[in-house]
Amino acid sequence: MSAKLKHDFPMVLVNWLDASGGNDQGWRSLRDVKSAKPARGRSMGFLVYTGELDGIEFLVVCPHMVGTKNIEGDGEIAIPKSWVLDIKFLEIRDD
């Protein structure tokens, strides 16, 4: 049996809005340009950090973690809290 990853980071599902646009269609009417809408994002992983940069609060979600003593992560995303629609804290069962 292998050693289990031990950490205190909660598993979360974050629904958020993201900037969108720049669809490489070239010049088009402002009516078409005004129809742009933000994209909806969904990220799931461990909530490893919440912080602030230049007065903007953000969170960091990391879906991939390895190691038993020196834990490392990959695939992280930093999301401004003002873009977050909701955060669901998920239960991890250790079966």
PDB file of C-alpha atoms in Angstrom:
ATOM      1  CA  MET A   1       0.000   0.000   0.000  1.00  0.00           C
ATOM      2  CA  SER A   2       1.363   3.437  -0.895  1.00  0.00           C
ATOM      3  CA  ALA A   3       1.549   6.419   1.454  1.00  0.00           C
ATOM      4  CA  LYS A   4      -1.405   8.802   1.286  1.00  0.00           C
ATOM      5  CA  LEU A   5      -1.186  12.478   0.431  1.00  0.00           C
ATOM      6  CA  LYS A   6      -1.682  14.451   3.653  1.00  0.00           C
ATOM      7  CA  HIS A   7      -2.679  18.117   3.599  1.00  0.00           C
ATOM      8  CA  ASP A   8      -5.324  20.450   5.000  1.00  0.00           C
ATOM      9  CA  PHE A   9      -6.510  22.085   1.766  1.00  0.00           C
ATOM     10  CA  PRO A  10     -10.264  21.875   1.117  1.00  0.00           C
ATOM     11  CA  MET A  11     -11.525  20.468  -2.201  1.00  0.00           C
ATOM     12  CA  VAL A  12     -13.713  23.051  -3.973  1.00  0.00           C
ATOM     13  CA  LEU A  13     -15.825  23.498  -7.090  1.00  0.00           C
ATOM     14  CA  VAL A  14     -15.673  27.116  -8.273  1.00  0.00           C
ATOM     15  CA  ASN A  15     -18.127  28.570 -10.798  1.00  0.00           C
ATOM     16  CA  TRP A  16     -16.815  31.829 -12.220  1.00  0.00           C
ATOM     17  CA  LEU A  17     -16.987  34.299 -15.081  1.00  0.00           C
ATOM     18  CA  ASP A  18     -14.030  34.832 -17.408  1.00  0.00           C
ATOM     19  CA  ALA A  19     -13.174  37.466 -19.966  1.00  0.00           C
ATOM     20  CA  SER A  20     -13.886  36.458 -23.562  1.00  0.00           C
ATOM     21  CA  GLY A  21     -13.562  37.895 -27.041  1.00  0.00           C
ATOM     22  CA  GLY A  22     -10.964  38.218 -29.761  1.00  0.00           C
ATOM     23  CA  ASN A  23     -12.497  35.502 -31.896  1.00  0.00           C
ATOM     24  CA  ASP A  24     -10.363  36.248 -35.004  1.00  0.00           C
ATOM     25  CA  GLN A  25     -13.366  37.217 -37.157  1.00  0.00           C
ATOM     26  CA  GLY A  26     -11.801  40.489 -38.203  1.00  0.00           C
ATOM     27  CA  TRP A  27     -13.691  43.770 -38.489  1.00  0.00           C
ATOM     28  CA  ARG A  28     -17.431  43.531 -37.890  1.00  0.00           C
ATOM     29  CA  SER A  29     -20.355  45.759 -36.990  1.00  0.00           C
ATOM     30  CA  LEU A  30     -20.603  47.220 -33.503  1.00  0.00           C
ATOM     31  CA  ARG A  31     -23.967  45.456 -33.178  1.00  0.00           C
ATOM     32  CA  ASP A  32     -22.076  42.155 -33.417  1.00  0.00           C
ATOM     33  CA  VAL A  33     -19.279  43.395 -31.144  1.00  0.00           C
ATOM     34  CA  LYS A  34     -21.803  44.443 -28.470  1.00  0.00           C
ATOM     35  CA  SER A  35     -23.218  40.916 -28.387  1.00  0.00           C
ATOM     36  CA  ALA A  36     -20.043  39.585 -26.695  1.00  0.00           C
ATOM     37  CA  LYS A  37     -20.608  38.010 -23.287  1.00  0.00           C
ATOM     38  CA  PRO A  38     -18.264  36.728 -20.588  1.00  0.00           C
ATOM     39  CA  ALA A  39     -17.526  33.010 -20.578  1.00  0.00           C
ATOM     40  CA  ARG A  40     -18.602  30.785 -17.704  1.00  0.00           C
ATOM     41  CA  GLY A  41     -15.795  28.800 -16.120  1.00  0.00           C
ATOM     42  CA  ARG A  42     -15.838  25.882 -13.741  1.00  0.00           C
ATOM     43  CA  SER A  43     -12.754  24.743 -11.860  1.00  0.00           C
ATOM     44  CA  MET A  44     -12.351  21.979  -9.315  1.00  0.00           C
ATOM     45  CA  GLY A  45      -9.356  21.303  -7.119  1.00  0.00           C
ATOM     46  CA  PHE A  46      -7.768  22.134  -3.811  1.00  0.00           C
ATOM     47  CA  LEU A  47      -8.127  25.687  -2.502  1.00  0.00           C
ATOM     48  CA  VAL A  48      -4.443  26.270  -1.746  1.00  0.00           C
ATOM     49  CA  TYR A  49      -4.327  30.051  -1.295  1.00  0.00           C
ATOM     50  CA  THR A  50      -6.378  33.210  -0.929  1.00  0.00           C
ATOM     51  CA  GLY A  51      -4.644  36.540  -1.182  1.00  0.00           C
ATOM     52  CA  GLU A  52      -4.645  40.068  -2.504  1.00  0.00           C
ATOM     53  CA  LEU A  53      -2.731  41.832  -5.267  1.00  0.00           C
ATOM     54  CA  ASP A  54      -3.063  45.589  -5.786  1.00  0.00           C
ATOM     55  CA  GLY A  55      -6.265  45.609  -3.736  1.00  0.00           C
ATOM     56  CA  ILE A  56      -7.844  42.738  -5.718  1.00  0.00           C
ATOM     57  CA  GLU A  57      -8.682  39.605  -3.713  1.00  0.00           C
ATOM     58  CA  PHE A  58      -8.097  36.289  -5.470  1.00  0.00           C
ATOM     59  CA  LEU A  59      -7.991  32.574  -4.824  1.00  0.00           C
ATOM     60  CA  VAL A  60      -5.755  29.823  -6.174  1.00  0.00           C
ATOM     61  CA  VAL A  61      -7.203  26.409  -7.024  1.00  0.00           C
ATOM     62  CA  CYS A  62      -4.827  23.531  -7.791  1.00  0.00           C
ATOM     63  CA  PRO A  63      -6.278  20.287  -9.207  1.00  0.00           C
ATOM     64  CA  HIS A  64      -3.133  18.143  -9.135  1.00  0.00           C
ATOM     65  CA  MET A  65      -0.971  17.402  -6.091  1.00  0.00           C
ATOM     66  CA  VAL A  66       1.749  14.815  -5.477  1.00  0.00           C
ATOM     67  CA  GLY A  67       4.096  13.872  -2.653  1.00  0.00           C
ATOM     68  CA  THR A  68       3.849  12.842   0.966  1.00  0.00           C
ATOM     69  CA  LYS A  69       6.296  15.169   2.752  1.00  0.00           C
ATOM     70  CA  ASN A  70       7.134  17.871   0.202  1.00  0.00           C
ATOM     71  CA  ILE A  71       3.818  18.310  -1.568  1.00  0.00           C
ATOM     72  CA  GLU A  72       3.947  19.768  -5.076  1.00  0.00           C
ATOM     73  CA  GLY A  73       1.093  21.019  -7.271  1.00  0.00           C
ATOM     74  CA  ASP A  74       0.416  21.621 -10.969  1.00  0.00           C
ATOM     75  CA  GLY A  75      -2.354  23.053 -13.140  1.00  0.00           C
ATOM     76  CA  GLU A  76      -3.194  25.891 -10.740  1.00  0.00           C
ATOM     77  CA  ILE A  77      -5.449  28.802 -11.634  1.00  0.00           C
ATOM     78  CA  ALA A  78      -5.686  32.181  -9.888  1.00  0.00           C
ATOM     79  CA  ILE A  79      -9.219  33.619 -10.049  1.00  0.00           C
ATOM     80  CA  PRO A  80     -10.164  37.136  -8.904  1.00  0.00           C
ATOM     81  CA  LYS A  81     -12.852  36.801  -6.209  1.00  0.00           C
ATOM     82  CA  SER A  82     -15.001  39.404  -7.991  1.00  0.00           C
ATOM     83  CA  TRP A  83     -15.295  36.944 -10.909  1.00  0.00           C
ATOM     84  CA  VAL A  84     -16.485  34.078  -8.657  1.00  0.00           C
ATOM     85  CA  LEU A  85     -20.192  33.216  -8.883  1.00  0.00           C
ATOM     86  CA  ASP A  86     -20.088  30.573  -6.136  1.00  0.00           C
ATOM     87  CA  ILE A  87     -17.795  28.154  -4.344  1.00  0.00           C
ATOM     88  CA  LYS A  88     -18.918  24.724  -3.198  1.00  0.00           C
ATOM     89  CA  PHE A  89     -16.801  22.931  -0.619  1.00  0.00           C
ATOM     90  CA  LEU A  90     -16.688  19.228  -1.439  1.00  0.00           C
ATOM     91  CA  GLU A  91     -16.306  16.284   0.897  1.00  0.00           C
ATOM     92  CA  ILE A  92     -13.427  13.924   0.211  1.00  0.00           C
ATOM     93  CA  ARG A  93     -14.122  10.393   1.334  1.00  0.00           C
ATOM     94  CA  ASP A  94     -11.083   8.360   2.270  1.00  0.00           C
ATOM     95  CA  ASP A  95     -12.417   4.902   1.428  1.00  0.00           C
TER      96      ASP A  95
END
